[in-house]
CSV table of C-alpha atoms in Angstrom, one decimal:
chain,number,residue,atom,x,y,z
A,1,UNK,CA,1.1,1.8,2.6
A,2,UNK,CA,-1.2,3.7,0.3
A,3,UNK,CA,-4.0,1.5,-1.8
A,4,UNK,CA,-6.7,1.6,-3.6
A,5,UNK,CA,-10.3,0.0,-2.9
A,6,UNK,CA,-12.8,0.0,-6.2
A,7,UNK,CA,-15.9,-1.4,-4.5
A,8,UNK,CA,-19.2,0.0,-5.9
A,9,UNK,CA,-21.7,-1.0,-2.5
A,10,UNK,CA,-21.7,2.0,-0.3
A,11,UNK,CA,-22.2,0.4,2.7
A,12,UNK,CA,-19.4,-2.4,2.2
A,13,UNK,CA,-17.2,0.3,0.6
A,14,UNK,CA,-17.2,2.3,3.8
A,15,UNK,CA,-16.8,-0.7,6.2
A,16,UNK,CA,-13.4,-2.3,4.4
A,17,UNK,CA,-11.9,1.4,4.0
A,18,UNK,CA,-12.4,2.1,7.8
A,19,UNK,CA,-11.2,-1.6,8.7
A,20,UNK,CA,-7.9,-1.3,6.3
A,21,UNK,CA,-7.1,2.3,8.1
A,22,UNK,CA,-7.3,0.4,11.1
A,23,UNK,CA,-4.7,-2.4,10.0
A,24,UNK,CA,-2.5,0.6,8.9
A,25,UNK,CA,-3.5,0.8,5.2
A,26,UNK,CA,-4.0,4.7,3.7
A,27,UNK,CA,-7.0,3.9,1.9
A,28,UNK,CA,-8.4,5.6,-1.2
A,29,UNK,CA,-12.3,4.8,-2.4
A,30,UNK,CA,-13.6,4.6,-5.9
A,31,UNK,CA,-17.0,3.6,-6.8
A,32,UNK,CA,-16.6,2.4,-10.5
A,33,UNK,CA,-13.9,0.9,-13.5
A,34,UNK,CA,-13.0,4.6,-14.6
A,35,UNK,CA,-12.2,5.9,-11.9
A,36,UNK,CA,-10.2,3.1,-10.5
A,37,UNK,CA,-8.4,3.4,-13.9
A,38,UNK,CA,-7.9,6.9,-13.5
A,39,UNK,CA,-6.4,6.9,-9.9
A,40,UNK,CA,-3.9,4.1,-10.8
A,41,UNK,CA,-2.4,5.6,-13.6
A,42,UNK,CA,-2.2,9.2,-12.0
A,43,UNK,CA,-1.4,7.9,-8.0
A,44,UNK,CA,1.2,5.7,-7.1
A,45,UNK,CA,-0.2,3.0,-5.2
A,46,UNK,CA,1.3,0.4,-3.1
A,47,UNK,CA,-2.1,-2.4,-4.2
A,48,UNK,CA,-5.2,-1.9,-5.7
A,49,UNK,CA,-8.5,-4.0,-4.2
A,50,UNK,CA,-10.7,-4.8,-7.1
A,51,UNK,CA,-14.4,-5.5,-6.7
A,52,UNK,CA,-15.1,-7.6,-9.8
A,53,UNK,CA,-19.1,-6.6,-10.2
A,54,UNK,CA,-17.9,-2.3,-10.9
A,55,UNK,CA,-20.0,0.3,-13.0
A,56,UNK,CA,-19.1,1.6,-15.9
A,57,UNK,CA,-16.0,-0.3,-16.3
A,58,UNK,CA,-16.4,-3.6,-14.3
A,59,UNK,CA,-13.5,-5.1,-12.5
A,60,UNK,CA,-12.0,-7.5,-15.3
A,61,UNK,CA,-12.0,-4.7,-17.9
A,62,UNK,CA,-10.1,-2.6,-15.6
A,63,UNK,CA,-7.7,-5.2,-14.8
A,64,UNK,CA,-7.3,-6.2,-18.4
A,65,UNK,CA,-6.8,-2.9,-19.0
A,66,UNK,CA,-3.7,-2.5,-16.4
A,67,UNK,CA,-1.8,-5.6,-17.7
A,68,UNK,CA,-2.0,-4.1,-21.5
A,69,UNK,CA,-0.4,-1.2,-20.3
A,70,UNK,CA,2.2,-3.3,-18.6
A,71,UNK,CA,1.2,-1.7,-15.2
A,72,UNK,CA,2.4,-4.2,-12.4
A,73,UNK,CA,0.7,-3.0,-9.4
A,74,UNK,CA,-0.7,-5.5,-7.3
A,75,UNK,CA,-4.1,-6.5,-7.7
A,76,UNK,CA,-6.4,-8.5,-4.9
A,77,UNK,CA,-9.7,-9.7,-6.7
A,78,UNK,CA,-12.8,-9.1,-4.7
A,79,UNK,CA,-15.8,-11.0,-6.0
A,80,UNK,CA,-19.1,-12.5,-4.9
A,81,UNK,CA,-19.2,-16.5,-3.3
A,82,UNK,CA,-20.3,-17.7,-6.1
A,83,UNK,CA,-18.1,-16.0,-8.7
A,84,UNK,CA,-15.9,-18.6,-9.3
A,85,UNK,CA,-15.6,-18.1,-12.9
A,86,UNK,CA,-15.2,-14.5,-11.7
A,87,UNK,CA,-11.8,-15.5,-10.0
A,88,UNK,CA,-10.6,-17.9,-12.9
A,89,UNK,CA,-10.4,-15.1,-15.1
A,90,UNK,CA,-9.0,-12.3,-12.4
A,91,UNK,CA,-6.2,-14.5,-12.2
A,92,UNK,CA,-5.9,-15.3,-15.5
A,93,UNK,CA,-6.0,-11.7,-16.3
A,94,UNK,CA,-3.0,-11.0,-14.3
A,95,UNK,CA,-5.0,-10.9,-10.6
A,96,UNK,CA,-2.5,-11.9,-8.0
A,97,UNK,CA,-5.2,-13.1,-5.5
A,98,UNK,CA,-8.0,-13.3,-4.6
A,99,UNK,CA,-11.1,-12.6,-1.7
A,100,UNK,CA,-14.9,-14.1,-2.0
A,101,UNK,CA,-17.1,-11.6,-0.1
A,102,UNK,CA,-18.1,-11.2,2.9
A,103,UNK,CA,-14.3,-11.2,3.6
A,104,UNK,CA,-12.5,-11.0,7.1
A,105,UNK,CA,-10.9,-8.0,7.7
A,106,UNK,CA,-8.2,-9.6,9.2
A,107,UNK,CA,-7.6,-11.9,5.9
A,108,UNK,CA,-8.2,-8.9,3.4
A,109,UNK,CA,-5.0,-7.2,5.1
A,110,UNK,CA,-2.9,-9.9,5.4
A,111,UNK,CA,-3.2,-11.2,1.6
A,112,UNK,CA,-2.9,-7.1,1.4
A,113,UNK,CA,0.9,-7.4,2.7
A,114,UNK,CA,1.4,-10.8,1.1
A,115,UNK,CA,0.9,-9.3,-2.8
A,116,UNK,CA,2.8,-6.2,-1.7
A,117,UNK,CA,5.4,-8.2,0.2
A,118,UNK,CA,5.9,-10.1,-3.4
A,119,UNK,CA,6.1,-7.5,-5.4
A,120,UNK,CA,9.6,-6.4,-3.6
A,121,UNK,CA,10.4,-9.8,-3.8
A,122,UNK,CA,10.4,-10.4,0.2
A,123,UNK,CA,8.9,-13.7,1.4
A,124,UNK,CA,8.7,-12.9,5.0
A,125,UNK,CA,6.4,-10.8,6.8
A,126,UNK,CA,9.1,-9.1,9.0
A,127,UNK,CA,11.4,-7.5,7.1
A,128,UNK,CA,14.9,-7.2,8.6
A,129,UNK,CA,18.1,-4.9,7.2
A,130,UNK,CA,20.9,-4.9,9.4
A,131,UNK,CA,20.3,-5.1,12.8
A,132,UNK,CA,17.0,-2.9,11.7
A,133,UNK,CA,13.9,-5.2,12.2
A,134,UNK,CA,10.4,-3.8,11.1
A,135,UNK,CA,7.4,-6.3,11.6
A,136,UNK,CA,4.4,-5.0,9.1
A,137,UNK,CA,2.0,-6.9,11.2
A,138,UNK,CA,2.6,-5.9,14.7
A,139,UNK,CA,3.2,-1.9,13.7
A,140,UNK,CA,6.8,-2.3,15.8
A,141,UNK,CA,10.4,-2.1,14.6
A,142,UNK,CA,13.4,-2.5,16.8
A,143,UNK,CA,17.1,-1.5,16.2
A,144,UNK,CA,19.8,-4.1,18.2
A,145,UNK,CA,16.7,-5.7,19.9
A,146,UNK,CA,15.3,-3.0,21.2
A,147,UNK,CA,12.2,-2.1,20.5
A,148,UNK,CA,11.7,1.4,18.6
A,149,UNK,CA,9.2,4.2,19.8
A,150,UNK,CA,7.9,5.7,15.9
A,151,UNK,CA,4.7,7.6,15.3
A,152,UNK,CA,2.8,5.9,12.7
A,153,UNK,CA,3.7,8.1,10.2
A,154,UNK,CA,7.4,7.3,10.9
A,155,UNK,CA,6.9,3.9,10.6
A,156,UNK,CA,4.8,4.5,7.4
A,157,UNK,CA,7.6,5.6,6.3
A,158,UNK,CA,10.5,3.7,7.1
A,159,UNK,CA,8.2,0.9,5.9
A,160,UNK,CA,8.2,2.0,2.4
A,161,UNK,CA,12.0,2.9,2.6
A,162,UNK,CA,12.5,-0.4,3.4
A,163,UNK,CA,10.6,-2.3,0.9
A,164,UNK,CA,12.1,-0.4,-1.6
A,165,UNK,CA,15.7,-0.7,-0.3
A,166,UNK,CA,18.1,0.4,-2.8
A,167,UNK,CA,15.8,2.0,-4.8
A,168,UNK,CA,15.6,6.0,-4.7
A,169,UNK,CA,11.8,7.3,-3.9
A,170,UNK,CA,10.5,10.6,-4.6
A,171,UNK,CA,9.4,13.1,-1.7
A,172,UNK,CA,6.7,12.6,-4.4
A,173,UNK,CA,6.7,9.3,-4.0
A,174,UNK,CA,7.2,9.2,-0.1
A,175,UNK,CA,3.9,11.4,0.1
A,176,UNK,CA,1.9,9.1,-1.9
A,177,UNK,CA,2.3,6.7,0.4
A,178,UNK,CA,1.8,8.2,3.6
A,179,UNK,CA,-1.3,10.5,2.4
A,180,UNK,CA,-4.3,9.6,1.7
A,181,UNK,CA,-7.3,11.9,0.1
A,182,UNK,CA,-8.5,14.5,2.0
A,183,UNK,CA,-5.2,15.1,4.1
A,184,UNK,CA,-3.2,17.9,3.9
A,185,UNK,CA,0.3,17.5,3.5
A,186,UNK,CA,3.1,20.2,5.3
A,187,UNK,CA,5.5,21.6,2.3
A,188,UNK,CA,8.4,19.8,4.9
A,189,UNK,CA,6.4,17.0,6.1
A,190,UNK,CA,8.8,14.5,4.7
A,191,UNK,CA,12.3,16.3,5.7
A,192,UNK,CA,10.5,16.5,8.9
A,193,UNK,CA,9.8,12.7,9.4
A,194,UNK,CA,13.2,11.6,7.6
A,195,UNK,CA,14.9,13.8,10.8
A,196,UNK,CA,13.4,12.1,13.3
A,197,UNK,CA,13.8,8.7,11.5
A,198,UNK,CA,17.6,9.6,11.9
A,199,UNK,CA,17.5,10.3,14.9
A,200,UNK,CA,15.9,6.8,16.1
A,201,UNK,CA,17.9,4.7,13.5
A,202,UNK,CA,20.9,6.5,13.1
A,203,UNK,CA,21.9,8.7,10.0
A,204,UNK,CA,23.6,7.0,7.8
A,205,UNK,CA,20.4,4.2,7.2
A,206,UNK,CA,18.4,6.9,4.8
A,207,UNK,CA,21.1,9.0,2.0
A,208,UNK,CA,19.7,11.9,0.7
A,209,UNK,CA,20.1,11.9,-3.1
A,210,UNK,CA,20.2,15.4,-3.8
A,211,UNK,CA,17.6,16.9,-6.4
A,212,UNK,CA,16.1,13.5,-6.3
A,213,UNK,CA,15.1,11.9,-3.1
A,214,UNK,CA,15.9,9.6,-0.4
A,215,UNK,CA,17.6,6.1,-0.7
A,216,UNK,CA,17.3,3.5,2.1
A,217,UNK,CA,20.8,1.4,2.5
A,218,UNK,CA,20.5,-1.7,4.8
């Protein structure tokens, strides 16, 4: 899952990007409100993390600024410990959580998959379609019990084919969310991954919709 971190300390900045890419998160990193604003409305992200205390546009603006453009991406408020007031108004503002730095790693991602998770309208971590089990958490899926042997990128992607099940995605779309700044995409990368997927799951799990994209039916 692609997101994107506007956090304006360098230092902190480059220690929650590293930490989310390690908890299997393609991570994008802005420094202040415009750009954040800018990225959102021209990337398709699967969460943005908001630092609250932003240049140029700080993070309530921006987030005010989303909602009045009806722009439902998920939002996890980062503030200061003693920005309570801070978090009042995140939430108020349409915010759907919320972390008090210094924040745990391990916390940032899972309220990460929780607001994500909600937004596709699944309560559970693991998401299950069929006799097709992914589990977000522990980076495995297994098909009939047994367990699956993806790259990450495969399971990057049959992650977000999943969560949008029934829904047709862009190869647009699909590379958005596997790709991160600063990596260079294959023309076939997709159509690549989408054959192996097949391979593992079976073919009739991922349709092709020709001239549009690919449509997950669990």
């Amino acid at each position: 899952m692609r997101v994107l971190l506007a956090e304006d300390d360098k230092n902190l900045g480059d220690a929650l990007k590293q930490g989310l890419i390690k908890h299997g998160f393609q991570v994008d990193w802005v420094r202040d409100g415009q750009a954040a604003l800018y990225e959102v409305k021209n990337t398709s992200y699967a969460a943005l993390v908001l630092d609250i205390g932003l240049p140029l546009k700080d993070g309530l603006t921006v987030l005010k600024e989303l909602r009045a453009d009806k722009d439902s991406l998920p939002v996890l408020v980062l503030t200061a410990q003693d920005g309570v007031e801070s978090i009042t108004k995140g939430l108020d503002l349409g915010g759907d959580d919320y972390v008090i730095k210094p924040v745990s790693l391990e916390v940032l991602a899972a309220r990460l998959r929780a607001i994500i998770r909600r937004s596709e309208g699944i309560s559970q971590n693991e998401i299950k379609c069929g006799d097709l089990l992914l589990s977000p958490l522990s980076f495995k899926a297994a098909l009939n019990g047994e367990e699956l042997n993806l790259s990450k990128k495969e399971f990057a992607l049959l992650h977000a084919l999943m969560l949008s099940s029934g829904r047709v995605l862009t190869k647009g779309q699909l590379e958005g969310q596997l790709y991160s700044w600063g990596h260079e995409v294959e023309s076939n990368a997709i159509e690549v991954h989408i054959h192996n997927l097949r391979k593992k799951i079976g073919s009739n799990l991922i349709q092709t919709i020709r001239g549009v994209g690919y449509q997950f039916k669990g």
